[in-house]
XYZ file of C-alpha atoms in Angstrom:
723
model
C 0.000 0.000 0.000
C 2.819 2.349 0.887
C 4.514 1.545 -2.451
C 1.322 2.344 -4.356
C 0.924 5.671 -2.544
C 4.551 6.514 -3.219
C 4.152 5.656 -6.919
C 0.981 7.740 -7.181
C 2.679 10.688 -5.537
C 5.653 10.343 -7.839
C 3.344 10.173 -10.861
C 1.672 13.467 -9.921
C 4.977 15.264 -9.489
C 6.650 13.929 -12.604
C 7.634 16.389 -15.351
C 5.822 16.071 -18.654
C 6.269 17.387 -22.182
C 3.383 17.782 -24.656
C 1.260 15.579 -22.435
C 3.849 12.770 -22.317
C 5.898 11.866 -19.235
C 9.518 12.913 -19.800
C 10.638 9.483 -18.577
C 9.580 7.797 -21.826
C 12.167 9.767 -23.804
C 14.906 8.098 -21.776
C 13.319 4.720 -22.542
C 13.032 5.421 -26.291
C 16.663 6.587 -26.538
C 17.731 3.533 -24.533
C 15.870 1.226 -26.922
C 17.358 2.892 -30.015
C 20.901 2.527 -28.678
C 20.342 -1.060 -27.527
C 18.875 -2.141 -30.886
C 21.741 -0.395 -32.701
C 24.145 -2.311 -30.474
C 22.484 -5.700 -31.038
C 21.806 -5.509 -34.777
C 25.132 -3.823 -35.485
C 27.065 -6.620 -33.781
C 24.836 -9.307 -35.328
C 25.245 -7.910 -38.863
C 28.994 -8.669 -38.998
C 28.988 -11.716 -36.709
C 28.968 -14.504 -39.305
C 31.796 -12.836 -41.258
C 33.758 -12.490 -38.013
C 33.479 -16.252 -37.536
C 34.502 -16.947 -41.129
C 37.279 -14.431 -41.692
C 38.712 -13.731 -38.234
C 38.182 -16.989 -36.319
C 38.690 -18.997 -39.517
C 35.677 -21.325 -39.339
C 34.076 -22.745 -42.460
C 30.610 -21.715 -43.654
C 28.797 -24.544 -41.851
C 30.370 -23.977 -38.445
C 29.982 -20.209 -38.763
C 26.290 -20.703 -39.548
C 25.878 -23.142 -36.649
C 27.380 -20.846 -33.995
C 25.510 -17.834 -35.404
C 22.131 -19.555 -35.087
C 23.024 -20.990 -31.682
C 23.579 -17.423 -30.507
C 20.297 -16.181 -32.029
C 18.399 -19.119 -30.490
C 19.842 -18.262 -27.068
C 18.778 -14.635 -27.522
C 15.185 -15.795 -27.968
C 15.233 -18.319 -25.116
C 16.434 -15.930 -22.408
C 13.397 -13.555 -22.550
C 11.461 -16.131 -20.523
C 14.139 -15.934 -17.824
C 14.097 -12.122 -17.897
C 10.316 -11.979 -17.547
C 10.351 -14.334 -14.557
C 13.136 -12.374 -12.831
C 11.371 -9.036 -13.403
C 7.886 -10.144 -12.359
C 8.865 -12.358 -9.448
C 11.931 -10.788 -7.796
C 13.671 -7.655 -9.019
C 11.044 -5.657 -10.855
C 11.439 -4.284 -14.387
C 13.802 -1.378 -13.615
C 16.412 -3.376 -11.701
C 16.195 -6.256 -14.181
C 16.860 -3.890 -17.086
C 19.776 -2.206 -15.286
C 21.482 -5.381 -14.057
C 21.097 -7.289 -17.328
C 22.160 -4.207 -19.329
C 25.409 -4.218 -17.348
C 25.878 -7.883 -18.288
C 25.006 -6.960 -21.889
C 27.557 -4.108 -21.965
C 30.326 -6.307 -20.559
C 29.560 -8.877 -23.265
C 29.816 -6.270 -26.040
C 33.127 -4.976 -24.664
C 34.502 -8.535 -24.497
C 33.457 -9.102 -28.135
C 35.318 -5.966 -29.195
C 38.447 -7.088 -27.301
C 38.250 -10.593 -28.807
C 38.506 -9.080 -32.299
C 41.820 -7.276 -31.665
C 44.317 -9.476 -33.508
C 47.363 -7.583 -32.172
C 46.770 -8.996 -28.649
C 48.214 -12.397 -29.581
C 50.005 -11.497 -32.820
C 53.524 -11.824 -31.392
C 55.231 -12.226 -34.764
C 53.283 -9.264 -36.196
C 52.226 -11.054 -39.380
C 48.575 -9.987 -39.081
C 47.344 -13.404 -37.894
C 46.630 -14.116 -34.193
C 49.008 -16.742 -32.781
C 46.600 -17.904 -30.063
C 43.199 -18.318 -31.719
C 41.917 -20.240 -28.681
C 42.046 -17.016 -26.663
C 40.029 -15.078 -29.250
C 37.500 -17.895 -29.660
C 36.991 -18.276 -25.902
C 36.619 -14.523 -25.439
C 34.091 -14.238 -28.256
C 32.021 -17.159 -26.930
C 31.974 -15.611 -23.440
C 30.946 -12.273 -24.925
C 28.130 -13.817 -26.956
C 26.738 -15.693 -23.948
C 26.656 -12.476 -21.910
C 25.067 -10.575 -24.805
C 22.397 -13.273 -25.226
C 21.589 -13.109 -21.504
C 21.440 -9.316 -21.630
C 19.494 -8.668 -24.821
C 17.106 -11.553 -24.244
C 16.614 -10.775 -20.565
C 15.625 -7.134 -21.116
C 13.534 -7.828 -24.259
C 10.232 -8.468 -22.417
C 10.866 -5.702 -19.866
C 11.641 -2.476 -21.730
C 8.400 -2.063 -23.703
C 6.291 -3.061 -20.689
C 8.271 -0.668 -18.452
C 7.552 2.129 -20.920
C 3.844 1.309 -20.796
C 3.960 1.515 -17.003
C 4.887 5.211 -17.207
C 1.401 6.194 -18.366
C -1.677 6.629 -16.217
C -5.094 5.176 -17.019
C -6.387 8.345 -18.730
C -3.369 8.441 -21.102
C -4.378 5.610 -23.414
C -3.869 7.711 -26.562
C -0.391 8.786 -25.445
C 0.465 5.192 -24.560
C -0.533 4.023 -28.059
C 1.613 6.761 -29.640
C 4.499 5.805 -27.375
C 4.461 2.210 -28.618
C 4.504 3.447 -32.234
C 7.532 5.638 -31.457
C 9.093 2.785 -29.498
C 8.919 0.369 -32.436
C 10.081 3.113 -34.774
C 13.192 3.457 -32.607
C 13.758 -0.307 -32.950
C 13.608 -0.109 -36.751
C 15.749 3.032 -36.819
C 18.433 1.396 -34.673
C 18.367 -1.744 -36.791
C 18.489 0.184 -40.069
C 21.359 2.490 -39.141
C 23.491 -0.194 -37.492
C 23.097 -2.603 -40.418
C 24.254 0.208 -42.693
C 27.131 1.527 -40.554
C 28.848 -1.463 -38.903
C 29.665 -3.273 -42.191
C 31.352 -0.052 -43.366
C 33.392 0.011 -40.158
C 34.300 -3.666 -40.632
C 35.506 -2.992 -44.169
C 38.066 -0.470 -42.871
C 41.606 -1.606 -42.087
C 43.042 -1.091 -38.623
C 45.715 -2.513 -36.344
C 48.811 -1.591 -34.385
C 51.417 -3.695 -36.192
C 49.496 -4.836 -39.273
C 46.336 -3.639 -40.942
C 43.410 -6.071 -41.044
C 39.623 -5.862 -41.363
C 38.490 -3.659 -38.506
C 36.261 -6.026 -36.539
C 37.314 -4.311 -33.258
C 35.745 -1.073 -34.497
C 32.676 -2.888 -35.859
C 32.121 -4.435 -32.405
C 33.433 -1.440 -30.459
C 30.864 1.054 -31.735
C 27.912 -1.197 -30.712
C 29.611 -1.624 -27.322
C 29.848 2.161 -26.966
C 26.167 2.519 -27.900
C 25.278 -0.026 -25.219
C 27.188 2.029 -22.645
C 25.203 5.088 -23.777
C 21.955 3.086 -23.520
C 22.736 2.084 -19.936
C 23.733 5.614 -18.863
C 20.649 7.189 -20.461
C 18.312 4.667 -18.849
C 19.797 5.152 -15.361
C 19.734 8.943 -15.832
C 15.924 8.889 -15.852
C 15.758 6.947 -12.599
C 14.042 9.679 -10.550
C 11.281 10.150 -13.142
C 10.155 6.539 -13.524
C 7.074 4.888 -12.086
C 8.361 1.605 -10.702
C 5.845 -1.053 -9.862
C 6.754 -3.746 -7.376
C 6.937 -7.368 -8.608
C 3.452 -8.906 -8.592
C 4.307 -12.480 -9.488
C 4.860 -13.968 -12.908
C 1.764 -15.132 -14.787
C 3.899 -17.534 -16.827
C 4.855 -19.391 -13.644
C 1.194 -19.516 -12.614
C 0.252 -20.983 -16.000
C 3.014 -23.582 -15.785
C 1.990 -24.544 -12.228
C -1.650 -24.843 -13.272
C -0.778 -27.073 -16.229
C 1.560 -29.152 -14.062
C -1.129 -29.663 -11.422
C -3.691 -30.695 -14.055
C -1.301 -33.283 -15.491
C -0.421 -34.689 -12.069
C -4.028 -34.789 -10.936
C -5.126 -36.511 -14.141
C -2.360 -39.072 -13.731
C -3.346 -39.733 -10.109
C -6.969 -40.280 -11.184
C -6.289 -42.329 -14.280
C -8.351 -45.353 -13.202
C -11.729 -45.953 -14.856
C -13.638 -45.401 -11.609
C -13.040 -41.639 -11.946
C -15.387 -40.002 -14.477
C -13.834 -38.283 -17.478
C -13.842 -34.510 -17.709
C -14.551 -32.362 -20.741
C -10.983 -31.092 -21.041
C -7.798 -32.394 -19.438
C -7.178 -28.935 -17.937
C -10.408 -29.372 -15.940
C -8.406 -31.645 -13.630
C -6.922 -28.457 -12.155
C -10.292 -27.349 -10.712
C -9.451 -28.739 -7.273
C -6.652 -26.175 -6.909
C -7.320 -23.287 -9.335
C -10.222 -20.998 -10.251
C -12.298 -21.785 -13.317
C -11.402 -18.379 -14.772
C -7.681 -19.141 -14.712
C -8.313 -22.611 -16.159
C -10.412 -21.107 -18.970
C -7.646 -18.597 -19.710
C -5.033 -21.367 -19.819
C -7.258 -23.316 -22.235
C -7.359 -20.303 -24.562
C -3.589 -19.938 -24.391
C -2.991 -23.630 -25.084
C -5.314 -23.458 -28.078
C -3.151 -20.760 -29.643
C 0.128 -22.396 -28.587
C -0.974 -25.555 -30.392
C -1.082 -23.505 -33.610
C 2.480 -22.350 -32.895
C 3.886 -25.880 -33.351
C 4.586 -25.548 -37.127
C 5.808 -21.929 -36.923
C 9.530 -22.522 -36.138
C 10.094 -23.684 -39.712
C 9.314 -20.185 -40.999
C 11.911 -18.668 -38.663
C 14.425 -21.319 -39.726
C 14.326 -19.760 -43.183
C 13.839 -16.153 -42.153
C 16.889 -15.876 -39.868
C 19.250 -17.232 -42.526
C 19.294 -13.721 -43.982
C 22.085 -12.994 -41.508
C 24.022 -16.209 -42.139
C 23.658 -18.158 -45.396
C 22.469 -15.205 -47.445
C 25.278 -12.999 -46.129
C 27.816 -15.704 -46.980
C 26.235 -15.969 -50.427
C 26.714 -12.211 -50.894
C 30.469 -12.583 -50.249
C 30.731 -14.445 -53.584
C 28.961 -11.682 -55.530
C 29.735 -8.315 -57.101
C 28.769 -5.431 -54.803
C 29.677 -2.579 -57.162
C 26.568 -0.412 -57.634
C 28.437 2.268 -59.570
C 28.096 5.281 -57.304
C 28.709 3.193 -54.185
C 29.905 -0.193 -53.010
C 27.674 -2.482 -50.944
C 29.376 -4.753 -48.417
C 28.008 -8.333 -48.200
C 26.715 -7.819 -44.658
C 24.998 -4.579 -45.708
C 22.529 -6.448 -47.933
C 20.588 -7.303 -44.776
C 19.428 -3.680 -44.747
C 17.065 -4.481 -47.625
C 14.712 -6.253 -45.203
C 14.033 -3.365 -42.776
C 13.758 -0.910 -45.680
C 11.151 -3.091 -47.384
C 9.323 -3.597 -44.066
C 8.939 0.161 -43.596
C 7.593 0.473 -47.153
C 5.394 -2.608 -47.326
C 3.581 -2.633 -43.953
C 1.580 0.566 -44.679
C 0.982 -0.557 -48.282
C -0.446 -3.883 -47.137
C -2.597 -2.282 -44.432
C -3.928 0.618 -46.498
C -4.137 -0.891 -49.994
C -3.706 -4.642 -50.375
C -5.882 -5.914 -47.502
C -8.759 -3.466 -48.232
C -8.618 -4.437 -51.922
C -8.833 -8.138 -51.060
C -11.795 -7.378 -48.793
C -13.575 -5.480 -51.580
C -13.147 -8.525 -53.805
C -15.261 -10.454 -51.304
C -12.454 -12.638 -50.015
C -12.302 -13.400 -46.304
C -8.553 -13.065 -45.811
C -8.441 -14.054 -42.137
C -5.258 -13.745 -40.035
C -4.575 -17.482 -40.198
C -4.996 -17.460 -43.983
C -2.521 -14.591 -44.198
C -0.026 -16.545 -42.127
C -0.559 -19.591 -44.344
C 0.250 -17.467 -47.428
C 3.380 -16.081 -45.735
C 4.993 -19.518 -45.492
C 5.006 -20.324 -49.256
C 6.321 -16.812 -49.923
C 9.317 -17.568 -47.692
C 9.726 -20.877 -49.551
C 9.768 -18.998 -52.854
C 12.479 -16.739 -51.423
C 14.653 -19.803 -50.846
C 13.877 -21.133 -54.317
C 15.117 -17.774 -55.658
C 18.217 -18.106 -53.456
C 18.814 -21.616 -54.824
C 18.518 -20.454 -58.465
C 20.903 -17.595 -57.726
C 23.347 -19.999 -56.042
C 23.332 -22.220 -59.145
C 24.333 -19.214 -61.270
C 27.072 -18.285 -58.781
C 28.430 -21.854 -58.781
C 28.744 -21.745 -62.566
C 31.153 -18.805 -62.298
C 33.337 -20.422 -59.623
C 36.330 -22.366 -61.009
C 36.383 -26.138 -60.645
C 39.194 -26.488 -58.137
C 41.044 -29.838 -57.885
C 39.719 -32.580 -55.617
C 41.824 -34.374 -52.999
C 43.112 -36.814 -55.658
C 43.802 -34.257 -58.402
C 46.178 -31.470 -59.307
C 45.783 -28.683 -61.863
C 48.565 -27.200 -63.992
C 48.930 -24.469 -66.576
C 51.986 -23.143 -68.427
C 53.074 -19.502 -68.758
C 55.316 -18.702 -71.702
C 57.813 -15.902 -70.976
C 58.982 -15.672 -74.596
C 57.600 -14.010 -77.707
C 57.638 -17.251 -79.705
C 55.259 -20.217 -79.272
C 56.529 -23.189 -77.232
C 55.302 -26.778 -77.862
C 54.527 -28.657 -74.629
C 53.908 -32.349 -74.044
C 52.546 -33.552 -70.684
C 52.600 -37.272 -69.970
C 49.148 -38.760 -70.552
C 47.799 -35.598 -72.247
C 47.444 -34.412 -75.842
C 50.372 -32.218 -77.045
C 49.640 -28.505 -77.234
C 51.354 -25.199 -77.987
C 51.582 -22.266 -75.581
C 51.443 -19.074 -77.697
C 54.130 -16.462 -77.414
C 53.907 -12.891 -76.258
C 53.602 -13.834 -72.586
C 50.578 -16.101 -72.917
C 49.332 -19.106 -70.981
C 47.036 -22.043 -71.543
C 44.043 -23.000 -69.382
C 44.414 -25.251 -66.347
C 44.587 -28.961 -67.113
C 43.615 -31.564 -64.483
C 46.017 -34.417 -63.692
C 45.469 -37.511 -61.552
C 49.169 -38.170 -60.857
C 51.760 -36.273 -58.837
C 54.922 -37.112 -60.832
C 54.698 -36.462 -64.564
C 57.153 -36.060 -67.429
C 56.889 -32.693 -69.152
C 58.530 -31.706 -72.445
C 58.890 -27.974 -73.094
C 60.591 -26.868 -76.313
C 61.840 -30.430 -76.910
C 63.516 -30.868 -73.525
C 62.147 -33.406 -71.066
C 61.892 -32.915 -67.306
C 60.138 -34.682 -64.441
C 57.803 -32.453 -62.496
C 56.209 -33.062 -59.095
C 52.778 -31.563 -58.518
C 51.150 -31.811 -55.090
C 47.641 -33.211 -54.839
C 44.668 -30.878 -54.300
C 46.645 -27.897 -55.549
C 47.107 -25.619 -58.554
C 50.378 -24.758 -60.232
C 51.687 -22.382 -62.895
C 54.829 -23.531 -64.710
C 57.059 -20.795 -66.128
C 58.676 -21.804 -69.423
C 60.688 -20.253 -72.228
C 61.772 -21.484 -75.638
C 63.938 -24.358 -74.428
C 63.161 -25.329 -70.821
C 60.948 -25.233 -67.723
C 62.084 -22.443 -65.422
C 60.029 -22.611 -62.224
C 56.802 -24.042 -60.757
C 54.593 -21.614 -58.844
C 51.923 -22.590 -56.318
C 48.571 -21.000 -57.156
C 45.705 -20.360 -54.751
C 42.925 -22.959 -54.700
C 40.001 -20.896 -53.449
C 38.387 -17.551 -54.002
C 40.073 -14.748 -52.009
C 38.198 -13.876 -48.828
C 36.125 -10.754 -48.181
C 35.891 -9.872 -51.873
C 39.605 -9.094 -51.968
C 41.823 -9.788 -54.994
C 44.989 -11.893 -54.911
C 47.801 -10.392 -57.002
C 51.355 -11.588 -57.645
C 54.131 -10.414 -59.966
C 56.387 -12.502 -62.205
C 59.654 -10.818 -63.179
C 60.527 -11.815 -66.733
C 62.890 -8.812 -67.000
C 66.664 -9.053 -67.085
C 67.327 -7.371 -63.709
C 65.931 -7.108 -60.175
C 62.726 -5.127 -59.772
C 60.996 -3.695 -56.705
C 57.188 -3.790 -56.518
C 54.918 -1.802 -54.195
C 51.238 -1.048 -53.784
C 50.245 1.898 -51.598
C 52.647 1.729 -48.641
C 53.352 -2.014 -48.905
C 56.688 -2.995 -50.441
C 57.182 -6.498 -51.837
C 60.951 -6.177 -51.918
C 63.271 -6.947 -54.827
C 62.297 -9.829 -57.122
C 65.079 -11.514 -59.068
C 64.803 -12.208 -62.819
C 62.578 -15.202 -63.711
C 61.184 -15.265 -60.159
C 57.704 -14.525 -58.714
C 56.408 -12.701 -55.662
C 53.984 -14.106 -53.134
C 50.303 -13.285 -53.413
C 49.115 -10.145 -51.657
C 45.562 -8.865 -51.198
C 44.228 -5.768 -52.931
C 40.757 -4.252 -52.616
C 38.383 -3.733 -55.530
C 38.574 -0.730 -57.820
C 41.616 0.814 -59.478
C 44.797 -0.651 -57.999
C 47.964 1.360 -58.633
C 51.296 -0.537 -58.548
C 54.766 0.973 -58.648
C 57.610 -0.877 -60.391
C 61.141 0.353 -59.676
C 64.587 -0.806 -60.848
C 67.920 -0.547 -59.070
C 68.666 2.789 -60.785
C 65.524 4.383 -59.305
C 63.465 4.442 -62.477
C 59.758 3.891 -61.851
C 56.710 2.758 -63.744
C 53.130 3.110 -62.490
C 50.763 0.347 -63.537
C 47.005 0.509 -62.940
C 44.809 -2.584 -62.848
C 41.025 -2.412 -62.621
C 39.858 -5.042 -60.116
C 36.491 -6.491 -59.245
C 35.684 -8.757 -56.293
C 37.282 -12.122 -55.529
C 39.675 -12.428 -58.469
C 43.278 -13.585 -58.795
C 45.875 -12.264 -61.253
C 49.443 -13.015 -62.202
C 51.024 -9.789 -63.504
C 53.901 -10.572 -65.879
C 56.734 -8.125 -66.514
C 58.100 -9.332 -69.913
C 61.660 -9.341 -71.134
C 60.668 -6.555 -73.559
C 59.710 -4.239 -70.688
C 61.217 -0.738 -70.743
C 60.880 2.219 -68.380
C 59.356 5.390 -69.776
C 55.987 6.851 -70.727
C 54.864 3.656 -72.489
C 56.215 1.301 -69.835
C 52.855 -0.340 -69.203
C 52.203 -1.368 -72.811
C 53.907 -4.765 -72.571
C 52.843 -5.608 -68.990
C 50.267 -8.386 -69.039
C 47.785 -9.343 -66.307
C 46.825 -13.020 -66.602
C 43.605 -13.975 -64.835
C 43.989 -17.070 -62.677
C 40.547 -16.805 -61.013
C 37.780 -14.729 -62.531
C 36.100 -12.029 -60.388
C 32.606 -12.403 -58.962
C 30.379 -12.015 -61.998
C 26.903 -12.239 -60.450
C 25.718 -8.880 -59.135
C 24.535 -8.523 -55.553
C 21.379 -6.766 -56.757
C 19.964 -10.171 -57.719
C 19.561 -10.890 -53.997
C 16.876 -8.206 -53.802
C 14.415 -10.704 -55.332
C 14.784 -13.189 -52.490
C 14.782 -10.409 -49.889
C 11.563 -9.020 -51.400
C 9.835 -12.405 -51.296
C 11.017 -13.046 -47.740
C 9.840 -9.611 -46.596
C 6.419 -10.203 -48.194
C 6.254 -13.440 -46.247
C 7.312 -11.676 -43.056
C 4.673 -8.948 -43.402
C 1.755 -11.360 -43.828
C 3.169 -13.952 -41.393
C 4.966 -12.209 -38.546
C 3.004 -8.955 -38.268
C -0.308 -10.793 -38.679
C 0.787 -13.563 -36.315
C 1.502 -11.140 -33.490
C -1.829 -9.386 -34.018
C -3.679 -12.719 -34.103
C -1.956 -13.922 -30.942
C -2.865 -10.789 -29.036
C -6.489 -10.897 -30.218
C -6.854 -14.512 -29.085
C -5.021 -14.117 -25.770
C -6.692 -13.500 -22.403
C -6.162 -10.005 -21.044
C -3.589 -11.037 -18.437
C -1.760 -13.664 -20.538
C -0.531 -11.749 -23.562
C 3.001 -12.012 -22.150
C 2.637 -15.811 -22.065
C 1.853 -15.892 -25.781
C 4.695 -13.421 -26.408
C 7.044 -15.870 -24.684
C 5.622 -18.687 -26.829
C 6.104 -16.625 -29.990
C 9.744 -15.898 -29.109
C 10.216 -19.591 -28.352
C 9.212 -20.466 -31.934
C 12.011 -18.168 -33.178
C 14.511 -19.954 -30.931
C 13.398 -23.396 -32.121
C 13.628 -22.222 -35.739
C 17.270 -21.269 -35.259
C 17.946 -24.620 -33.601
C 16.580 -26.316 -36.738
C 19.092 -24.388 -38.866
C 22.086 -25.360 -36.753
C 20.994 -29.027 -36.824
C 20.743 -28.995 -40.627
C 24.028 -27.072 -40.977
C 25.934 -29.570 -38.838
C 24.138 -32.829 -39.596
C 23.297 -32.139 -43.233
C 25.470 -33.831 -45.815
C 24.262 -31.997 -48.918
C 27.259 -31.300 -51.176
C 25.853 -28.145 -52.752
C 24.499 -25.026 -51.067
C 21.658 -24.653 -53.577
C 20.419 -28.127 -52.572
C 20.214 -27.014 -48.928
C 18.147 -23.990 -49.976
C 15.760 -26.293 -51.860
C 15.552 -28.612 -48.840
C 14.485 -25.760 -46.564
C 11.966 -24.532 -49.148
C 10.402 -28.004 -49.431
C 10.248 -28.423 -45.652
C 8.426 -25.117 -45.261
C 5.945 -25.998 -48.023
C 5.166 -29.262 -46.215
C 4.794 -27.426 -42.905
C 2.544 -24.779 -44.503
C 0.176 -27.519 -45.659
C 0.012 -28.892 -42.108
C -0.565 -25.380 -40.749
C -3.326 -24.750 -43.317
C -5.159 -27.865 -42.115
C -4.760 -26.815 -38.460
C -5.964 -23.290 -39.278
C -9.006 -24.658 -41.135
C -10.262 -26.403 -38.003
C -9.422 -23.500 -35.677
C -12.386 -21.642 -34.139
C -11.799 -17.966 -33.388
C -12.470 -16.884 -29.810
C -13.484 -13.685 -28.038
C -11.358 -13.841 -24.861
C -13.131 -10.847 -23.291
C -16.531 -12.525 -23.652
C -15.280 -15.820 -22.239
C -13.575 -14.067 -19.321
C -16.711 -12.046 -18.560
C -18.794 -15.222 -18.472
C -16.448 -16.904 -15.997
C -16.095 -13.761 -13.884
C -19.867 -13.856 -13.339
C -19.562 -17.428 -12.130
C -16.443 -16.755 -10.064
C -18.213 -15.674 -6.818
C -20.368 -18.834 -6.863
C -17.284 -20.884 -7.633
C -15.448 -19.361 -4.686
C -18.426 -20.016 -2.378
C -18.562 -23.609 -3.551
C -14.839 -24.057 -2.895
C -15.140 -22.441 0.525
C -18.056 -24.765 1.344
C -16.035 -27.757 0.182
C -13.090 -26.640 2.323
C -15.367 -26.156 5.336
C -16.901 -29.602 4.774
C -13.445 -31.139 4.552
C -12.379 -29.329 7.719
C -15.532 -30.480 9.553
C -15.024 -34.060 8.425
C -11.408 -33.904 9.542
C -12.519 -32.494 12.915
C -15.156 -35.206 13.405
C -12.693 -37.923 12.471
C -10.151 -36.474 14.842
C -12.706 -36.295 17.733
C -13.847 -39.835 17.074
C -10.249 -40.996 17.146
C -9.607 -39.171 20.431
C -12.754 -40.569 22.072
C -11.775 -44.085 21.106
C -8.350 -43.572 22.635
C -9.934 -42.329 25.908
C -12.263 -45.320 26.151
C -9.399 -47.712 25.577
C -7.413 -45.981 28.355
C -10.305 -46.287 30.862
C -10.669 -49.974 30.148
C-alpha cells in the first residue's frame, strides 16, 4: 500500500512534455541505442566467424544460429526475474550491465594484435580469441534476451489510465526506434568492418565494428539510469507464466493420479486443475494452449527467415557489390529487409488488404499466415537459383586426388609442350598461358621446347609452370580458393633481365630476381595502382582495374622498358575470374522473404494478441519468441548434420520443408475456431463468486469431516485408556 501511494505521488509530481511523461524519452533513446548495439554486432557476426576466427561456412552458420536461439530463449528468464523478484527497472539495469560487458569482451576478442607476437597480421593464439568471443556472446544473449520483455512493458507503465492515446503513440515511437536502430546499425557497422586497422598490421576492422555497438550499449545504460528519478516503478506482482506452468503441471499430475476408470472423465484435461485453481484461470489457460498448439509448425518459418544474416550474407560474399556510385558490403545487404518492411507494412494495411476485402475474399489472419509460409519458400527457391548461377562462375578447383597445372610462356615465340598422358599442345608467345589442365598423378614427365623434365605436382593444388623457348624455369603454387572478403589476390612474375621492386600503396614487396615470382598479396576492388622500380631508381606506375574475388598473375616481360609507355607490354593473366553475379539479384529473395514476413509475422503477433486473455498476452509473447529460438535450432541441426554437397540443394531442402509445414498449418488453421477472450472471461467472472463459495463450502466440509474424524479418534483412545 505504501509503495502504491509513493508511486501515485511520484506520478503526480513527474515532469511532462506535450502531455507525455519525460521518462519515456529516456526509454526510447535507450531502446534505439540497444537495438543499434544488437543488430550492429549481429550484422557482422557470421563474417567475423569466417574471416577472423577462420571457421568454415557450416560452423559459422551453426554458432551464429546458436547465438540467435539463445537470444530468444532468455526472454522467458528475464520476464520471470522481473515479475517475481527484481522488478522491471532493476532487471533492465542489471542485465544491461551484463550486456555491456559482453559487447566490450566481443570488441576485445577481435583485436588481432593482442596475440600477434610475430606481427604477421594473424593471431598466434586463436583459442584465446575464440573463448573470449564465446563468453561475450553468452553475456550478450543473456542481456538482450533478458531485457527484451521488460523495456516495452516498463515504458507502458509510465502512463496513467487516462493516457491511453499517449500510450498508443508511445508504442509506435518505441517500435520506430527499434527499426531506426536496426536500419542504421546494419548500414554503418559493415562499413566500419571494411576499414583496415591494427597496431602492427592492418586487417579488417572487426574491433571497431564491435566497439561502436559496445559504446552505444554504454550510452543506452547511462541514459536509462539517468531517468531513474522520473520513472514509475511497480513492485513485482508475481509472474503469470509461472502460474500458468503450475496450473498445467497440477492438471497433469491430478489426471495421472486419477487415471483409473472409476473416476469419471472430464470435458478437457485442464479441468483436472479445478481442485486447486479458479475456473477463470483454467479457462484462460485453455485459450492460451489453443493458440500455442497452432504455434507448433511456426519454427520452420523462422528457420528460413533468420538465414538472412548467415547463409544469405555468406552468399553475398561471392557476388559483385559494385553499384556504380557506391559499393555495398556483403553484410549490408541485410538492410534491404528493414527498408522493405517500412515500405510494405503501410501498403499492405492501407491498400492490399482493403482491396482483397472489396473482392469479397475473407482473408483471415490465419490465412494470411498460411500465405506467408510459401512466400518464404519462394524466397529460398530464388536463393537456390541464384546460387546455381554463382556456382557456374566459380572455377572447378582440384579434388583431394587431383592437381591442376597451366603453363606460362615468358617468350615471344610459341613453345610446344607435351605432358605425360595428355594431348600435345602449344603455348602461344607474347607472354601467354594455356588454361588449367587436371592431372590424376603427382609425378609427370613434361617436355617444353623439346627438352624433357620430371615435375612433381602436389595433390589438391594448382600450379603455374614458367617456361621459355627451351626449358621449364620454375613451378609456382597458385591459390585454390576464391580470395576472402571480396579481396583480390595479385602476384608479380619478373621476366625482366634485372631485379625489380614492386609496391602497392605503402606495402613494399621487396626486390624480385629475374625469372622469379612474388607471393600473393591482397588488394581491394577498384583501381589498384602498382609501382615498379629498378635498381637505378626508375619507376613505372601500372594501374589494374579489379572487381571482387579475383586472382591475377602480372607478368613483366623481357621486352619491358621504363618510360611513358612502360605499361604497354605488362600483361595481367587472370587465374581466377572475379565475382560475376551482381549482388542486386539478392533483392528478389529479400523481397519475397519480406512479403512473407509482413503477412506472417506482423499478422501472427496481431492474431496472438487478439486470441489471448487479457492477463496472458506475455505468455503468448514468450511462446512466440520460443518459436524463433526453435527455428534457429533447426538451422544449426541442418548445418551440422546435413550432408548436402551443394548449397543450392540445402536452400531447396528448406523450401520443401516449409511448403510441407505450410500444408500442415493450413489444415490446423481450417479447423481452428476464433475466440473472443473478453466474452469468455466475462462469463467466468460472473460465475467466479459462486465458484469461490462452492470451494469455501467444500473446504469447510473437509475441515468439519477432519474435525469429526479427529474427535472420534480421540474418544476411542480415551475409552481404551479407561478400560
